[in-house]
Structures are given as C-alpha cells and as structure tokens.
PDB file of C-alpha atoms (C1' of nucleotides) in Angstrom:
ATOM      1  CA  MET A   1      13.884  14.761   6.738  1.00 51.00           C
ATOM      2  CA  SER A   2      10.779  12.691   6.688  1.00 68.00           C
ATOM      3  CA  ILE A   3       8.254  12.581   9.455  1.00 71.00           C
ATOM      4  CA  SER A   4       5.566  10.152  10.452  1.00 87.00           C
ATOM      5  CA  LEU A   5       3.028   9.873   7.715  1.00 93.00           C
ATOM      6  CA  SER A   6       0.084   9.829  10.083  1.00 94.00           C
ATOM      7  CA  VAL A   7       1.344  12.850  11.958  1.00 94.00           C
ATOM      8  CA  PHE A   8       2.011  14.705   8.742  1.00 95.00           C
ATOM      9  CA  ILE A   9      -1.421  14.042   7.346  1.00 96.00           C
ATOM     10  CA  LYS A  10      -3.314  14.776  10.508  1.00 96.00           C
ATOM     11  CA  GLY A  11      -1.371  17.993  10.902  1.00 95.00           C
ATOM     12  CA  LYS A  12      -1.967  19.143   7.372  1.00 96.00           C
ATOM     13  CA  ARG A  13      -5.638  18.359   7.651  1.00 97.00           C
ATOM     14  CA  LYS A  14      -6.008  20.352  10.846  1.00 96.00           C
ATOM     15  CA  GLN A  15      -4.054  23.137   9.240  1.00 95.00           C
ATOM     16  CA  LEU A  16      -6.653  23.312   6.496  1.00 96.00           C
ATOM     17  CA  LYS A  17      -9.421  22.981   9.051  1.00 96.00           C
ATOM     18  CA  LEU A  18     -10.862  19.927   7.438  1.00 97.00           C
ATOM     19  CA  THR A  19     -12.675  17.076   9.116  1.00 97.00           C
ATOM     20  CA  GLN A  20     -11.847  13.505   8.240  1.00 98.00           C
ATOM     21  CA  PRO A  21     -14.993  13.215   6.105  1.00 97.00           C
ATOM     22  CA  ASP A  22     -13.976  16.430   4.336  1.00 97.00           C
ATOM     23  CA  LEU A  23     -10.533  15.112   3.564  1.00 98.00           C
ATOM     24  CA  ALA A  24     -11.859  11.767   2.451  1.00 97.00           C
ATOM     25  CA  GLU A  25     -14.262  13.353   0.032  1.00 97.00           C
ATOM     26  CA  ARG A  26     -11.761  15.804  -1.395  1.00 97.00           C
ATOM     27  CA  ALA A  27      -9.104  13.168  -1.816  1.00 97.00           C
ATOM     28  CA  GLY A  28     -11.532  10.739  -3.306  1.00 97.00           C
ATOM     29  CA  VAL A  29     -10.874   8.015  -0.768  1.00 98.00           C
ATOM     30  CA  GLY A  30     -13.037   6.386   1.829  1.00 97.00           C
ATOM     31  CA  LEU A  31     -13.536   7.771   5.294  1.00 98.00           C
ATOM     32  CA  ARG A  32     -12.295   4.565   6.802  1.00 98.00           C
ATOM     33  CA  PHE A  33      -9.090   4.843   4.897  1.00 98.00           C
ATOM     34  CA  VAL A  34      -8.394   8.335   6.193  1.00 98.00           C
ATOM     35  CA  ARG A  35      -8.931   7.141   9.723  1.00 98.00           C
ATOM     36  CA  GLU A  36      -6.722   4.107   9.440  1.00 97.00           C
ATOM     37  CA  LEU A  37      -4.083   6.242   7.795  1.00 97.00           C
ATOM     38  CA  GLU A  38      -4.110   8.823  10.579  1.00 97.00           C
ATOM     39  CA  GLN A  39      -3.964   6.040  13.111  1.00 96.00           C
ATOM     40  CA  GLY A  40      -0.737   4.831  11.629  1.00 95.00           C
ATOM     41  CA  LYS A  41      -1.809   1.685   9.861  1.00 96.00           C
ATOM     42  CA  GLU A  42       1.246   0.392   8.039  1.00 95.00           C
ATOM     43  CA  SER A  43      -0.358  -1.804   5.442  1.00 97.00           C
ATOM     44  CA  VAL A  44      -2.131   0.900   3.507  1.00 97.00           C
ATOM     45  CA  ARG A  45      -2.057   1.128  -0.241  1.00 97.00           C
ATOM     46  CA  MET A  46       0.481   3.535  -1.627  1.00 97.00           C
ATOM     47  CA  ASP A  47      -1.733   4.902  -4.349  1.00 97.00           C
ATOM     48  CA  LYS A  48      -4.406   5.838  -1.841  1.00 97.00           C
ATOM     49  CA  VAL A  49      -1.840   7.502   0.367  1.00 97.00           C
ATOM     50  CA  ASN A  50      -0.638   9.552  -2.562  1.00 96.00           C
ATOM     51  CA  GLN A  51      -4.192  10.553  -3.393  1.00 96.00           C
ATOM     52  CA  VAL A  52      -4.431  12.109   0.036  1.00 97.00           C
ATOM     53  CA  LEU A  53      -0.982  13.657  -0.066  1.00 96.00           C
ATOM     54  CA  ALA A  54      -1.708  15.181  -3.458  1.00 95.00           C
ATOM     55  CA  LEU A  55      -4.205  17.397  -1.690  1.00 95.00           C
ATOM     56  CA  PHE A  56      -1.335  18.905   0.243  1.00 94.00           C
ATOM     57  CA  GLY A  57       0.948  19.223  -2.726  1.00 90.00           C
ATOM     58  CA  SER A  58       3.217  16.561  -1.337  1.00 87.00           C
ATOM     59  CA  GLU A  59       4.040  13.115  -2.454  1.00 83.00           C
ATOM     60  CA  LEU A  60       5.375   9.902  -1.082  1.00 85.00           C
ATOM     61  CA  GLY A  61       8.968   9.379  -1.957  1.00 81.00           C
ATOM     62  CA  VAL A  62      12.146   7.642  -1.029  1.00 75.00           C
ATOM     63  CA  VAL A  63      14.223   9.610   1.366  1.00 69.00           C
ATOM     64  CA  THR A  64      17.835   8.676   1.069  1.00 58.00           C
ATOM     65  CA  LYS A  65      20.825   9.752   3.064  1.00 49.00           C
ATOM     66  CA  GLN A  66      22.047  12.126   0.389  1.00 46.00           C
ATOM     67  CA  ASP A  67      18.725  13.932   0.450  1.00 45.00           C
ATOM     68  CA  VAL A  68      19.396  15.398   3.838  1.00 37.00           C
TER      69      VAL A  68
ATOM     70  CA  MET B   1      14.750  14.974  -3.634  1.00 50.00           C
ATOM     71  CA  SER B   2      12.736  11.875  -4.251  1.00 66.00           C
ATOM     72  CA  ILE B   3      13.039   9.678  -7.294  1.00 70.00           C
ATOM     73  CA  SER B   4      10.870   7.025  -8.797  1.00 87.00           C
ATOM     74  CA  LEU B   5      10.444   4.206  -6.356  1.00 92.00           C
ATOM     75  CA  SER B   6      10.783   1.518  -8.992  1.00 94.00           C
ATOM     76  CA  VAL B   7      13.920   3.097 -10.404  1.00 94.00           C
ATOM     77  CA  PHE B   8      15.398   3.504  -6.954  1.00 94.00           C
ATOM     78  CA  ILE B   9      14.780  -0.067  -5.978  1.00 96.00           C
ATOM     79  CA  LYS B  10      15.926  -1.599  -9.205  1.00 96.00           C
ATOM     80  CA  GLY B  11      19.060   0.521  -9.058  1.00 95.00           C
ATOM     81  CA  LYS B  12      19.870  -0.392  -5.496  1.00 95.00           C
ATOM     82  CA  ARG B  13      19.316  -4.040  -6.223  1.00 96.00           C
ATOM     83  CA  LYS B  14      21.649  -4.006  -9.194  1.00 96.00           C
ATOM     84  CA  GLN B  15      24.153  -2.107  -7.107  1.00 95.00           C
ATOM     85  CA  LEU B  16      24.186  -4.957  -4.636  1.00 95.00           C
ATOM     86  CA  LYS B  17      24.266  -7.460  -7.480  1.00 96.00           C
ATOM     87  CA  LEU B  18      21.149  -9.186  -6.345  1.00 97.00           C
ATOM     88  CA  THR B  19      18.588 -10.941  -8.494  1.00 97.00           C
ATOM     89  CA  GLN B  20      14.901 -10.362  -7.929  1.00 98.00           C
ATOM     90  CA  PRO B  21      14.564 -13.718  -6.152  1.00 97.00           C
ATOM     91  CA  ASP B  22      17.502 -12.759  -3.940  1.00 97.00           C
ATOM     92  CA  LEU B  23      15.946  -9.472  -2.992  1.00 98.00           C
ATOM     93  CA  ALA B  24      12.582 -11.043  -2.378  1.00 98.00           C
ATOM     94  CA  GLU B  25      14.040 -13.621  -0.047  1.00 97.00           C
ATOM     95  CA  ARG B  26      16.202 -11.176   1.863  1.00 96.00           C
ATOM     96  CA  ALA B  27      13.404  -8.687   2.266  1.00 97.00           C
ATOM     97  CA  GLY B  28      10.956 -11.371   3.231  1.00 97.00           C
ATOM     98  CA  VAL B  29       8.494 -10.556   0.511  1.00 98.00           C
ATOM     99  CA  GLY B  30       7.244 -12.502  -2.457  1.00 97.00           C
ATOM    100  CA  LEU B  31       8.993 -12.569  -5.780  1.00 98.00           C
ATOM    101  CA  ARG B  32       5.883 -11.328  -7.492  1.00 97.00           C
ATOM    102  CA  PHE B  33       5.813  -8.313  -5.252  1.00 98.00           C
ATOM    103  CA  VAL B  34       9.367  -7.351  -6.110  1.00 98.00           C
ATOM    104  CA  ARG B  35       8.558  -7.576  -9.773  1.00 97.00           C
ATOM    105  CA  GLU B  36       5.405  -5.529  -9.595  1.00 97.00           C
ATOM    106  CA  LEU B  37       7.226  -2.988  -7.497  1.00 97.00           C
ATOM    107  CA  GLU B  38      10.071  -2.629  -9.971  1.00 97.00           C
ATOM    108  CA  GLN B  39       7.549  -2.350 -12.756  1.00 96.00           C
ATOM    109  CA  GLY B  40       6.033   0.659 -11.118  1.00 95.00           C
ATOM    110  CA  LYS B  41       2.773  -0.726  -9.786  1.00 96.00           C
ATOM    111  CA  GLU B  42       1.122   2.082  -7.820  1.00 95.00           C
ATOM    112  CA  SER B  43      -1.217   0.104  -5.640  1.00 96.00           C
ATOM    113  CA  VAL B  44       1.377  -1.747  -3.633  1.00 97.00           C
ATOM    114  CA  ARG B  45       1.232  -2.046   0.112  1.00 97.00           C
ATOM    115  CA  MET B  46       3.359   0.439   1.972  1.00 97.00           C
ATOM    116  CA  ASP B  47       4.561  -1.971   4.609  1.00 97.00           C
ATOM    117  CA  LYS B  48       5.880  -4.345   1.970  1.00 97.00           C
ATOM    118  CA  VAL B  49       7.615  -1.485   0.205  1.00 97.00           C
ATOM    119  CA  ASN B  50       9.291  -0.506   3.445  1.00 96.00           C
ATOM    120  CA  GLN B  51      10.374  -4.083   4.027  1.00 96.00           C
ATOM    121  CA  VAL B  52      12.304  -3.899   0.780  1.00 97.00           C
ATOM    122  CA  LEU B  53      13.630  -0.413   1.381  1.00 96.00           C
ATOM    123  CA  ALA B  54      14.836  -1.426   4.818  1.00 95.00           C
ATOM    124  CA  LEU B  55      17.359  -3.621   3.064  1.00 94.00           C
ATOM    125  CA  PHE B  56      18.895  -0.506   1.589  1.00 93.00           C
ATOM    126  CA  GLY B  57      18.797   1.463   4.784  1.00 89.00           C
ATOM    127  CA  SER B  58      16.180   3.754   3.364  1.00 86.00           C
ATOM    128  CA  GLU B  59      12.592   4.305   4.182  1.00 82.00           C
ATOM    129  CA  LEU B  60       9.465   5.623   2.613  1.00 85.00           C
ATOM    130  CA  GLY B  61       8.637   9.058   3.825  1.00 81.00           C
ATOM    131  CA  VAL B  62       6.864  12.244   3.059  1.00 76.00           C
ATOM    132  CA  VAL B  63       8.982  14.674   1.180  1.00 70.00           C
ATOM    133  CA  THR B  64       7.889  18.190   1.908  1.00 59.00           C
ATOM    134  CA  LYS B  65       9.024  21.471   0.448  1.00 50.00           C
ATOM    135  CA  GLN B  66      11.159  22.319   3.472  1.00 47.00           C
ATOM    136  CA  ASP B  67      13.022  19.079   3.100  1.00 46.00           C
ATOM    137  CA  VAL B  68      14.760  20.189  -0.044  1.00 38.00           C
TER     138      VAL B  68
ATOM    139  C1'  DC C   1      25.573 -18.430 -32.311  1.00 63.82           C
ATOM    140  C1'  DA C   2      23.807 -21.683 -28.513  1.00 63.82           C
ATOM    141  C1'  DC C   3      23.536 -21.975 -23.365  1.00 63.82           C
ATOM    142  C1'  DT C   4      22.453 -20.054 -18.970  1.00 63.82           C
ATOM    143  C1'  DT C   5      20.635 -16.792 -16.078  1.00 63.82           C
ATOM    144  C1'  DT C   6      17.441 -13.309 -15.147  1.00 63.82           C
ATOM    145  C1'  DT C   7      13.120 -11.118 -15.804  1.00 63.82           C
ATOM    146  C1'  DA C   8       8.240 -10.896 -17.401  1.00 63.82           C
ATOM    147  C1'  DT C   9       3.636 -12.795 -18.004  1.00 63.82           C
ATOM    148  C1'  DA C  10      -0.193 -15.725 -16.561  1.00 63.82           C
ATOM    149  C1'  DC C  11      -2.839 -18.576 -13.552  1.00 63.82           C
ATOM    150  C1'  DC C  12      -5.061 -19.939  -9.026  1.00 63.82           C
ATOM    151  C1'  DC C  13      -5.989 -18.947  -4.305  1.00 63.82           C
ATOM    152  C1'  DC C  14      -6.598 -16.687   0.194  1.00 63.82           C
ATOM    153  C1'  DA C  15      -6.193 -13.030   3.328  1.00 63.82           C
ATOM    154  C1'  DA C  16      -7.009  -8.468   3.860  1.00 63.82           C
ATOM    155  C1'  DA C  17      -7.591  -3.547   2.216  1.00 63.82           C
ATOM    156  C1'  DG C  18     -10.964  -0.432   1.891  1.00 63.82           C
ATOM    157  C1'  DG C  19     -15.746   1.360   0.875  1.00 63.82           C
ATOM    158  C1'  DG C  20     -20.184   1.938   3.273  1.00 63.82           C
ATOM    159  C1'  DT C  21     -22.609   2.501   7.383  1.00 63.82           C
ATOM    160  C1'  DA C  22     -24.255   2.321  12.147  1.00 63.82           C
ATOM    161  C1'  DT C  23     -22.983   3.089  16.809  1.00 63.82           C
ATOM    162  C1'  DA C  24     -20.019   4.492  20.585  1.00 63.82           C
ATOM    163  C1'  DA C  25     -16.733   7.440  22.468  1.00 63.82           C
ATOM    164  C1'  DA C  26     -14.183  11.923  22.663  1.00 63.82           C
ATOM    165  C1'  DA C  27     -13.544  16.319  21.962  1.00 63.82           C
ATOM    166  C1'  DT C  28     -15.188  20.991  21.457  1.00 63.82           C
ATOM    167  C1'  DG C  29     -17.914  24.965  22.868  1.00 63.82           C
ATOM    168  C1'  DA C  30     -21.954  27.494  24.363  1.00 63.82           C
TER     169       DA C  30
ATOM    170  C1'  DT D   1     -22.941  20.951  32.456  1.00 63.82           C
ATOM    171  C1'  DC D   2     -25.361  19.759  28.254  1.00 63.82           C
ATOM    172  C1'  DA D   3     -25.486  19.847  23.163  1.00 63.82           C
ATOM    173  C1'  DT D   4     -23.005  19.432  18.986  1.00 63.82           C
ATOM    174  C1'  DT D   5     -19.365  18.137  16.276  1.00 63.82           C
ATOM    175  C1'  DT D   6     -15.611  15.195  15.353  1.00 63.82           C
ATOM    176  C1'  DT D   7     -13.318  10.904  15.747  1.00 63.82           C
ATOM    177  C1'  DA D   8     -13.056   5.878  16.832  1.00 63.82           C
ATOM    178  C1'  DT D   9     -14.796   1.177  16.772  1.00 63.82           C
ATOM    179  C1'  DA D  10     -17.386  -2.552  14.672  1.00 63.82           C
ATOM    180  C1'  DC D  11     -19.724  -4.996  11.128  1.00 63.82           C
ATOM    181  C1'  DC D  12     -20.699  -6.587   6.282  1.00 63.82           C
ATOM    182  C1'  DC D  13     -19.278  -6.885   1.579  1.00 63.82           C
ATOM    183  C1'  DT D  14     -16.552  -6.706  -2.738  1.00 63.82           C
ATOM    184  C1'  DT D  15     -12.271  -6.209  -4.833  1.00 63.82           C
ATOM    185  C1'  DT D  16      -7.565  -6.994  -5.157  1.00 63.82           C
ATOM    186  C1'  DG D  17      -2.785  -7.382  -3.394  1.00 63.82           C
ATOM    187  C1'  DG D  18       0.400 -10.680  -3.013  1.00 63.82           C
ATOM    188  C1'  DG D  19       2.187 -15.528  -2.318  1.00 63.82           C
ATOM    189  C1'  DG D  20       3.197 -19.635  -5.082  1.00 63.82           C
ATOM    190  C1'  DT D  21       4.319 -21.544  -9.352  1.00 63.82           C
ATOM    191  C1'  DA D  22       4.737 -22.654 -14.279  1.00 63.82           C
ATOM    192  C1'  DT D  23       5.891 -20.885 -18.689  1.00 63.82           C
ATOM    193  C1'  DA D  24       7.592 -17.451 -21.963  1.00 63.82           C
ATOM    194  C1'  DA D  25      10.537 -13.860 -23.140  1.00 63.82           C
ATOM    195  C1'  DA D  26      14.949 -11.130 -22.550  1.00 63.82           C
ATOM    196  C1'  DA D  27      19.271 -10.434 -21.311  1.00 63.82           C
ATOM    197  C1'  DG D  28      23.808 -11.895 -20.493  1.00 63.82           C
ATOM    198  C1'  DT D  29      27.804 -14.975 -21.270  1.00 63.82           C
ATOM    199  C1'  DG D  30      30.871 -18.416 -23.361  1.00 63.82           C
TER     200       DG D  30
END
DNA sequence: CACTTTTATACCCCAAAGGGTATAAAATGA
DNA sequence: TCATTTTATACCCTTTGGGGTATAAAAGTG
C-alpha cells in the first residue's frame, strides 16, 4: 500500500543519513521545497516530488484497489 | 503496479462516461487543469491531482518495491 | 457527408510555488 | 551543560500553475 509521502521521504532520507540540504542538492531541488515536502504540504508540484523520489528509486504513482 | 497518471485518469473518466468539463466540475478543478493533466503535464499540483483522483476512489501515493 | 459534441490550443490574469537566504528554534552529542 | 549540527520559520523575488474564456481542431453521430 501507499504511505504518507512526507513520512516516506523523511524516512528514506534518514536511512541514507542525508541532511535536508544534502537531499535538496542531490535531487536538484530547493532546500525550501524539501522542507515543505517533509512537512506534508499538499500543494507541491508533482515533477519536483518525483525528482526527489527518483533518488530513492521510487516514483509517484496511482495506487488502485487492484494493486493491493 | 502504477500506470501513467494521464492514461489512468482519461480511462477512468471515459469509464464513467464523463466529459472533461463534467470531470472538472465534479472534482472542483478547472477545465484547463483536467486537460493538461490528461495530456501528461508533469508540473501539476499534487493536491489538484488528488482532487480528481478522489472522484475515482483512488489516491496518489508512493509505490515502493515491497508494494508489488 | 453535414451536424453536434468533445477535445485541444491560445490568450490574459492572479495567486502561489519554490528558489535563495537570514534568523530562530530544536535536536544531537561531547 | 554548552557547542554544533540540523531543522523550522520568515522574508523577498521571479516564474508559472491554473482559472476563465474564446477559438480551432477532432471525434462522434445521424
């Protein structure tokens, strides 16, 4: 199933022992974006989110009932 | 697994026999947004996407390896 | 075929996303 | 506890997402 995006990202980042500035730089997004993302801001841009997720080998997708 | 967002949405809409204006109104988003979304625009806002997906009982989530 | 409906493209406009940065607050650890 | 690192808040600024709408192009339908 899918979990909270912010939780997922924060967890993955910690797992890789990266700071927010680290993650921002590696993902090629702004530091502010990483913070807002981890704080659960809903109105983020999907392409930016995917840039971050790409670092973890994941991607944003539609989770349907059949998927489970 | 996850499929293309635009394909998923367009498919679901057709399935429900809705026009783009219909979907836009029901989801509470603009018509332009629905169109850009179905045309695969990457830089859409996540909250708006979820507004549309909510109509289908789905939601945008992170698909991880374990999910499959 | 023409007629109707649906979808795509194009324009203006405003609110807000997000980058940068500076400062404050928390967390971590010696 | 104090010092250092990490994270959060706040501000300015530029860019752009997205709403509305008008027009053009496609796709259906008789």
